[in-house]
Amino acid sequence: MNKISIAVIGLGYAGLPLARLFATKYPVVGFDTNSARINELMAGTDSTLEMDNALLHSVLKSAPDTRAGLFCSADLEAIRQCNCYMITVPTPVDRNNRPDLTALLRASEMVGRVVRKGDLVIYESTVYPGATEEDCIPVIENTSGLKCNVDFLAGYSPERINPGDREHTVEKVRKVVSGSTPRAAQIVSRLYASVVEAGTHPAPSIRVAEAAKVIENTQRDINIAFVNELKKIFDRMDIDTNAVLEAAGTKWNFLHFKPGLVGGHCIGVDPYYLAQKAQEYGYHPEIILAGRRMNDSMSEYVAGEVVKKMVKQGIQVKGSDILVLGITFKENCTDIRNSKAADVVKALEEYGARVTVCDPWANPADVRREYGLDVRKEMPAGTFDAAVLTVSHREFVNIKIDSRVFYAIR
C-alpha cells in the first residue's frame, strides 16, 4: 500500500481517539451511523468528553481529500475511496450474557460493500478468539465477492482505550498487532508504529491477538472479584477492607485492586466472550464465571448493606430518601453502558425507598433513555436518610452530605 487513506468505522470511545491520531499523518474518514454524533464531531465537540475539543478541531477538515486530517460522515459513500478500513464498533453481550456481534457483523457488511482489491481491513473490537476470521471476514467476502488473502488483507489490533484516563492515551500504549498473512502483519505493524509512540507488539496470529485482548480484562475482572469477596468477608468481621489492602500493599509483589462495581463495556463483558468460546470447545471455565457471579452480585450487596445500616439506625426504609452519588460505570467519565450503579438504584427502589441520583458527568437524557432514571448534575439540597457513594468522581472527593447513614463501596 503506497498512499494510505483510512476509514474508521465507529466513532465512540475507541474509534474517535484512533481516528484523531491517524489524522495527524493520514487522510482519515470517520464513519458512524449516528448522524447526531457526526454533526457534533464536525462542529468540533465530543460529548463523551474523552477528547479535548481543541485537539479534535485541530485535525478536522470540511471534506474528504488527500490531505492529512479527519472528515466525519454518516454516508457510506464517503469511505468508498479509502483503502484501509478500521472497525471499532461495540461488542456487548445480550440479556443472557451471550456475545452480541450484531454491530460488528453489520460493520463488516458495510465494509464489504466498499472494499476493493488491494485493500486492508483491520478489526479493533474486543471478540473471542477466532471471531475475526470465522465470523467477520466471511461476511466481507460474501458481500464483496472478494477473497481474503487473495484480493484483500486483514488484521486485528485490539483497542486499549481506558475511558476517563488522560494518561494512557492511544499513542502512549503499546499496540498489539496481527495479520491474516505475514505480509499483512508487517503492513499493520508499520501502520500503527507510524503514529503510536509506544510502538507495537506483533502477535504470531490474529487468534493470539484476540485472546490477548480478552484476557486483559478477564484478569482484572477476576482480581476485582477477589477483593469484592474480601470486602464481604471483612464487612462481617467489622474490619475496614481498605485498611487491610493498604497494609497488605506494603509488600513489593502485592497486586493493588480495590472493591467496586464492575460494569462498563469491557471488564464486565469480555469474560463472557472467552467463557462462551471455551464452552464451545467443551470446557466449562469455573474461575472466570465465578468472578463474574461475584462482581455481578455487588449491586444487590451494596443495596442490602445500606438497608442494614438504616435499620440499625432505626430508619424506616420504605418511604425513606436516599441519595446515590454516581451513575456512570466508572469515575470521571460519561460512559453509562452496563452501569452497575443503576442496579443499586433499582434495588433500593425495590425496598420502597425514594432515590435521588446525582452525577455531574452523566447525560441525563441518556440515563433516562437507557435506565428510566432521572439524574441531577448538581448536588441536591436537603437532608437524606442515607447516601451511597457508588462512583468516585473527583467532584465527590471532599463532598459534605447531610445524611444519617453513609455507605461507600470503596
Coordinates of C-alpha atoms in Angstrom, one line a residue:
M1 CA 0.0 0.0 0.0
N2 CA 1.6 3.2 -1.2
K3 CA -0.7 6.2 -0.4
I4 CA -2.8 5.2 2.6
S5 CA -6.3 6.5 3.1
I6 CA -8.0 5.3 6.3
A7 CA -11.7 4.8 7.2
V8 CA -12.5 4.4 10.9
I9 CA -15.9 2.7 11.3
G10 CA -17.5 3.6 14.7
L11 CA -16.6 6.9 16.4
G12 CA -17.2 6.1 20.0
Y13 CA -14.8 5.8 22.9
A14 CA -12.3 3.8 20.9
G15 CA -12.9 5.0 17.3
L16 CA -12.6 8.7 17.8
P17 CA -9.2 8.8 19.5
L18 CA -7.9 6.3 16.9
A19 CA -9.3 8.4 14.0
R20 CA -7.8 11.6 15.5
L21 CA -4.4 10.1 16.0
F22 CA -4.1 8.7 12.4
A23 CA -5.5 12.0 11.1
T24 CA -2.3 13.7 12.2
K25 CA -0.5 11.8 9.5
Y26 CA -3.0 10.4 7.0
P27 CA -6.3 11.3 5.4
V28 CA -9.0 9.8 7.5
V29 CA -12.7 9.5 7.1
G30 CA -14.6 8.7 10.3
F31 CA -17.8 6.9 9.7
D32 CA -20.7 6.4 12.1
T33 CA -24.4 5.6 11.5
N34 CA -25.4 8.1 14.2
S35 CA -25.8 11.4 12.3
A36 CA -26.2 13.4 15.6
R37 CA -22.7 12.1 16.6
I38 CA -21.3 13.1 13.2
N39 CA -22.8 16.6 13.4
E40 CA -21.3 17.2 16.9
L41 CA -17.9 16.0 15.8
M42 CA -17.8 18.1 12.7
A43 CA -18.6 21.0 14.9
G44 CA -15.5 20.2 16.9
T45 CA -17.3 18.8 20.0
D46 CA -17.0 15.4 21.7
S47 CA -19.9 14.8 24.0
T48 CA -18.1 11.9 25.6
L49 CA -15.5 14.3 27.0
E50 CA -12.8 11.8 26.1
M51 CA -11.1 14.2 23.7
D52 CA -10.2 17.8 24.2
N53 CA -12.3 19.9 21.7
A54 CA -9.3 21.9 20.6
L55 CA -7.4 18.7 19.8
L56 CA -10.3 17.4 17.8
H57 CA -10.7 20.7 16.0
S58 CA -7.0 20.8 15.0
V59 CA -7.4 17.7 12.7
L60 CA -10.9 18.4 11.3
K61 CA -11.3 19.2 7.6
S62 CA -14.5 20.0 5.7
A63 CA -14.3 17.4 3.0
P64 CA -12.5 14.1 2.3
D65 CA -9.4 14.7 0.2
T66 CA -5.8 13.5 0.0
R67 CA -4.5 15.8 2.8
A68 CA -3.9 14.5 6.4
G69 CA -6.9 15.3 8.6
L70 CA -10.3 14.0 9.7
F71 CA -13.6 14.2 8.0
C72 CA -16.6 12.6 9.6
S73 CA -19.7 11.3 7.8
A74 CA -22.7 9.1 8.1
D75 CA -22.7 8.4 4.4
L76 CA -21.2 5.1 3.4
E77 CA -20.1 6.6 0.1
A78 CA -17.7 8.8 1.9
I79 CA -15.4 5.9 2.7
R80 CA -15.6 4.2 -0.7
Q81 CA -12.3 5.7 -1.8
C82 CA -10.4 4.6 1.3
N83 CA -8.0 1.6 1.1
C84 CA -7.6 0.8 4.8
Y85 CA -10.7 0.1 7.0
M86 CA -10.5 0.0 10.8
I87 CA -13.6 -1.3 12.6
T88 CA -14.1 -0.1 16.1
V89 CA -17.7 -0.8 16.9
P90 CA -19.1 -2.1 20.3
T91 CA -19.2 -5.8 21.1
P92 CA -21.6 -6.1 24.1
V93 CA -23.5 -9.1 25.5
D94 CA -27.2 -9.7 25.4
R95 CA -29.5 -10.0 28.4
N96 CA -28.4 -13.6 28.8
N97 CA -24.7 -12.6 28.8
R98 CA -24.1 -14.1 25.4
P99 CA -21.8 -12.3 23.0
D100 CA -23.7 -10.0 20.7
L101 CA -21.8 -9.4 17.4
T102 CA -24.6 -7.6 15.7
A103 CA -22.8 -4.3 15.3
L104 CA -19.6 -6.0 14.3
L105 CA -21.3 -8.0 11.6
R106 CA -23.2 -5.0 10.3
A107 CA -20.0 -3.1 10.1
S108 CA -18.4 -6.0 8.2
E109 CA -21.2 -6.0 5.7
M110 CA -20.8 -2.2 5.2
V111 CA -17.1 -2.7 4.5
G112 CA -17.9 -5.5 2.1
R113 CA -19.9 -3.0 0.1
V114 CA -17.0 -0.7 -0.5
V115 CA -13.8 -2.7 -0.1
R116 CA -11.7 -3.2 -3.3
K117 CA -8.8 -5.4 -4.4
G118 CA -5.6 -4.5 -2.6
D119 CA -7.4 -3.0 0.5
L120 CA -6.7 -3.7 4.1
V121 CA -9.4 -4.4 6.8
I122 CA -8.4 -4.1 10.5
Y123 CA -10.6 -5.0 13.4
E124 CA -10.2 -3.4 16.8
S125 CA -13.3 -4.5 18.6
T126 CA -12.9 -7.0 21.5
V127 CA -14.0 -10.5 20.5
Y128 CA -13.4 -14.2 21.4
P129 CA -10.5 -16.0 19.6
G130 CA -11.5 -16.8 16.1
A131 CA -14.2 -14.2 15.6
T132 CA -12.3 -12.1 13.1
E133 CA -11.5 -15.0 10.7
E134 CA -14.5 -17.2 11.4
D135 CA -17.4 -14.7 11.7
C136 CA -16.4 -11.3 10.3
I137 CA -14.2 -11.8 7.3
P138 CA -16.7 -14.3 5.7
V139 CA -19.3 -11.5 5.8
I140 CA -16.9 -9.2 3.9
E141 CA -16.2 -11.9 1.4
N142 CA -19.9 -12.8 0.9
T143 CA -20.9 -9.1 0.5
S144 CA -18.0 -8.1 -1.7
G145 CA -17.4 -11.2 -3.8
L146 CA -13.7 -10.8 -2.9
K147 CA -11.4 -13.3 -1.2
C148 CA -9.3 -12.6 1.9
N149 CA -5.6 -13.0 1.4
V150 CA -6.2 -13.1 -2.4
D151 CA -8.0 -9.8 -3.1
F152 CA -7.7 -8.0 0.3
L153 CA -5.8 -8.5 3.5
A154 CA -7.0 -8.4 7.1
G155 CA -5.6 -7.6 10.5
Y156 CA -6.5 -7.4 14.2
S157 CA -5.2 -4.8 16.6
P158 CA -7.3 -4.7 19.8
E159 CA -8.2 -1.3 21.2
R160 CA -6.8 -0.5 24.6
I161 CA -8.7 2.7 25.4
N162 CA -9.4 3.3 29.1
P163 CA -12.4 5.8 29.3
G164 CA -11.6 8.8 31.6
D165 CA -7.8 8.1 31.5
R166 CA -5.9 11.1 30.3
E167 CA -2.5 9.5 30.9
H168 CA -2.7 6.2 29.0
T169 CA -3.9 7.6 25.7
V170 CA -3.9 5.6 22.5
E171 CA -0.5 6.9 21.3
K172 CA 1.2 6.1 24.6
V173 CA 0.0 2.5 25.0
R174 CA 1.9 -0.3 23.1
K175 CA -0.3 -1.7 20.4
V176 CA -0.8 -5.5 19.8
V177 CA -0.9 -6.1 16.1
S178 CA -1.5 -9.1 13.9
G179 CA -2.4 -10.0 10.3
S180 CA -4.0 -12.7 8.2
T181 CA -0.7 -13.3 6.5
P182 CA 2.9 -12.5 7.4
R183 CA 2.8 -9.6 4.9
A184 CA -0.5 -8.3 6.3
A185 CA 1.0 -8.4 9.8
Q186 CA 4.0 -6.4 8.6
I187 CA 1.8 -3.8 7.0
V188 CA -0.4 -3.5 10.1
S189 CA 2.6 -3.2 12.4
R190 CA 4.2 -0.5 10.3
L191 CA 1.0 1.4 10.0
Y192 CA 0.4 1.6 13.8
A193 CA 4.0 2.2 14.5
S194 CA 3.9 5.3 12.4
V195 CA 1.6 7.0 14.9
V196 CA 1.8 5.1 18.2
E197 CA 4.8 6.4 20.2
A198 CA 4.9 3.3 22.4
G199 CA 5.4 1.0 19.4
T200 CA 3.8 -2.3 18.5
H201 CA 3.9 -5.9 19.7
P202 CA 3.4 -8.2 16.7
A203 CA 1.4 -11.3 17.7
P204 CA 2.0 -14.5 15.7
S205 CA -1.6 -14.8 14.6
I206 CA -4.9 -13.0 14.8
R207 CA -6.3 -15.6 17.2
V208 CA -3.4 -14.9 19.6
A209 CA -4.1 -11.1 19.4
E210 CA -7.8 -11.7 20.0
A211 CA -7.0 -13.9 23.0
A212 CA -4.6 -11.5 24.5
K213 CA -7.2 -8.7 24.5
V214 CA -9.9 -10.7 26.0
I215 CA -7.7 -12.0 28.9
E216 CA -6.5 -8.5 29.7
N217 CA -9.9 -7.5 31.0
T218 CA -10.8 -11.0 32.3
Q219 CA -7.7 -10.9 34.5
R220 CA -8.8 -7.6 36.0
D221 CA -12.3 -8.9 36.5
I222 CA -11.1 -11.9 38.5
N223 CA -8.8 -9.8 40.7
I224 CA -11.6 -7.3 41.4
A225 CA -13.9 -10.2 42.2
F226 CA -11.3 -11.4 44.8
V227 CA -11.2 -8.1 46.6
N228 CA -15.0 -7.8 46.4
E229 CA -15.2 -11.2 48.2
L230 CA -12.8 -9.9 50.7
K231 CA -15.0 -6.9 51.3
K232 CA -18.0 -9.2 52.0
I233 CA -15.9 -11.2 54.5
F234 CA -14.3 -8.2 56.3
D235 CA -17.7 -6.3 56.5
R236 CA -19.0 -9.3 58.6
M237 CA -15.9 -9.0 60.8
D238 CA -16.3 -5.2 61.1
I239 CA -12.8 -4.8 59.6
D240 CA -12.0 -1.9 57.2
T241 CA -11.2 -3.5 53.9
N242 CA -9.3 -0.5 52.5
A243 CA -7.1 -0.5 55.6
V244 CA -6.4 -4.2 55.1
L245 CA -5.5 -3.6 51.4
E246 CA -3.3 -0.7 52.3
A247 CA -1.4 -2.8 54.9
A248 CA -1.0 -5.7 52.5
G249 CA 0.0 -3.4 49.7
T250 CA 3.3 -2.6 51.5
K251 CA 4.7 -5.9 50.2
W252 CA 6.5 -5.4 46.9
N253 CA 4.6 -8.0 44.9
F254 CA 1.1 -7.4 46.2
L255 CA -1.3 -6.6 43.4
H256 CA -3.3 -3.4 44.0
F257 CA -7.0 -3.8 43.4
K258 CA -10.0 -2.2 45.2
P259 CA -13.5 -3.5 45.7
G260 CA -16.1 -1.9 43.4
L261 CA -19.0 -2.2 41.0
V262 CA -17.7 -3.8 37.8
G263 CA -19.8 -2.5 34.8
G264 CA -19.0 -0.9 31.5
H265 CA -18.3 -2.3 28.1
C266 CA -15.0 -4.1 28.8
I267 CA -14.3 -5.7 32.2
G268 CA -17.9 -6.5 32.9
V269 CA -18.4 -8.0 29.4
D270 CA -15.3 -9.5 27.9
P271 CA -15.0 -12.5 30.2
Y272 CA -18.3 -13.8 28.8
Y273 CA -16.8 -13.8 25.3
L274 CA -13.9 -16.0 26.5
A275 CA -16.3 -18.2 28.5
Q276 CA -18.6 -18.9 25.6
K277 CA -15.8 -19.8 23.3
A278 CA -14.3 -22.1 26.0
Q279 CA -17.6 -23.9 26.3
E280 CA -17.8 -24.4 22.6
Y281 CA -14.6 -26.4 23.0
G282 CA -16.1 -28.5 25.8
Y283 CA -14.5 -26.7 28.7
H284 CA -16.5 -25.0 31.5
P285 CA -14.5 -22.1 32.9
E286 CA -15.0 -22.2 36.6
I287 CA -12.8 -19.3 37.8
I288 CA -13.9 -16.9 35.1
L289 CA -17.6 -17.4 35.6
A290 CA -17.2 -17.4 39.4
G291 CA -15.6 -14.0 39.2
R292 CA -18.4 -12.8 37.0
R293 CA -21.0 -14.0 39.5
M294 CA -19.2 -12.3 42.4
N295 CA -18.9 -9.0 40.6
D296 CA -22.5 -9.1 39.3
S297 CA -23.7 -9.7 42.8
M298 CA -22.2 -6.5 44.2
S299 CA -25.1 -4.2 43.3
E300 CA -27.5 -6.2 45.4
Y301 CA -24.9 -6.5 48.1
V302 CA -24.4 -2.7 48.3
A303 CA -28.2 -2.1 48.5
G304 CA -28.5 -4.7 51.2
E305 CA -25.7 -3.2 53.3
V306 CA -27.3 0.3 53.0
V307 CA -30.6 -1.1 54.2
K308 CA -28.9 -2.9 57.1
K309 CA -27.2 0.3 58.3
M310 CA -30.5 2.1 58.1
V311 CA -32.3 -0.5 60.1
K312 CA -29.6 -0.4 62.8
Q313 CA -30.2 3.4 63.0
G314 CA -33.9 2.9 63.4
I315 CA -34.7 4.4 60.0
Q316 CA -37.7 3.1 58.2
V317 CA -36.5 2.1 54.7
K318 CA -39.9 2.2 53.0
G319 CA -40.6 5.8 52.1
S320 CA -37.0 6.9 53.0
D321 CA -35.0 9.4 51.0
I322 CA -31.7 8.0 49.7
L323 CA -29.0 9.9 47.7
V324 CA -27.0 7.9 45.2
L325 CA -23.7 9.5 44.1
G326 CA -22.7 8.4 40.6
I327 CA -24.5 6.5 37.7
T328 CA -21.7 6.1 35.1
F329 CA -19.9 2.8 35.0
K330 CA -16.6 4.3 36.4
E331 CA -15.3 7.5 37.8
N332 CA -14.6 10.7 35.8
C333 CA -16.1 9.6 32.5
T334 CA -19.5 10.0 30.8
D335 CA -20.0 6.3 29.8
I336 CA -23.2 4.8 31.3
R337 CA -23.1 1.5 29.5
N338 CA -23.7 -1.5 31.7
S339 CA -23.8 0.6 34.8
K340 CA -24.0 -1.4 38.0
A341 CA -24.8 1.8 39.9
A342 CA -28.1 1.8 38.1
D343 CA -28.7 -1.7 39.5
V344 CA -28.0 -0.3 43.0
V345 CA -30.7 2.4 42.5
K346 CA -33.3 -0.1 41.3
A347 CA -32.5 -2.5 44.2
L348 CA -33.0 0.4 46.7
E349 CA -36.3 1.3 45.0
E350 CA -37.5 -2.2 45.3
Y351 CA -37.1 -1.8 49.1
G352 CA -39.5 1.1 48.8
A353 CA -37.0 4.0 49.1
R354 CA -37.2 7.2 47.2
V355 CA -33.9 7.5 45.4
T356 CA -32.3 10.7 44.1
V357 CA -29.3 10.2 41.7
C358 CA -26.6 12.8 41.3
D359 CA -23.9 12.6 38.7
P360 CA -22.0 15.6 37.2
W361 CA -20.7 13.5 34.3
A362 CA -23.7 11.6 33.1
N363 CA -26.0 12.9 30.4
P364 CA -29.5 12.9 32.0
A365 CA -31.2 12.2 28.7
D366 CA -29.0 9.2 28.0
V367 CA -29.7 7.8 31.6
R368 CA -33.4 8.3 31.2
R369 CA -33.4 6.5 27.8
E370 CA -31.1 3.7 29.0
Y371 CA -32.4 3.1 32.5
G372 CA -35.6 5.1 33.0
L373 CA -33.9 7.1 35.8
D374 CA -33.8 10.8 36.5
V375 CA -30.3 12.2 37.2
R376 CA -29.3 15.6 38.6
K377 CA -26.0 17.1 37.6
E378 CA -25.9 19.4 40.6
M379 CA -25.8 18.3 44.2
P380 CA -29.4 18.5 45.6
A381 CA -30.1 20.4 48.7
G382 CA -31.7 19.0 51.8
T383 CA -31.3 16.1 54.2
F384 CA -31.3 12.4 53.3
D385 CA -31.8 9.3 55.4
A386 CA -28.9 7.7 53.6
A387 CA -26.3 8.4 51.0
V388 CA -24.4 5.9 48.8
L389 CA -21.2 6.7 47.0
T390 CA -21.3 4.3 44.0
V391 CA -18.9 6.1 41.7
S392 CA -15.8 8.0 42.9
H393 CA -16.0 11.1 40.7
R394 CA -13.4 13.7 41.6
E395 CA -16.3 16.1 42.4
F396 CA -17.3 13.7 45.3
V397 CA -13.9 13.5 47.0
N398 CA -14.5 16.1 49.7
I399 CA -18.2 16.4 49.5
K400 CA -20.3 17.1 52.6
I401 CA -23.6 15.3 52.8
D402 CA -26.4 15.7 55.4
S403 CA -27.4 12.1 55.9
R404 CA -27.8 9.7 58.9
V405 CA -26.2 6.8 57.0
F406 CA -23.3 7.0 54.5
Y407 CA -22.0 4.0 52.6
A408 CA -19.1 3.9 50.1
I409 CA -18.3 0.8 48.0
R410 CA -14.6 1.7 48.2

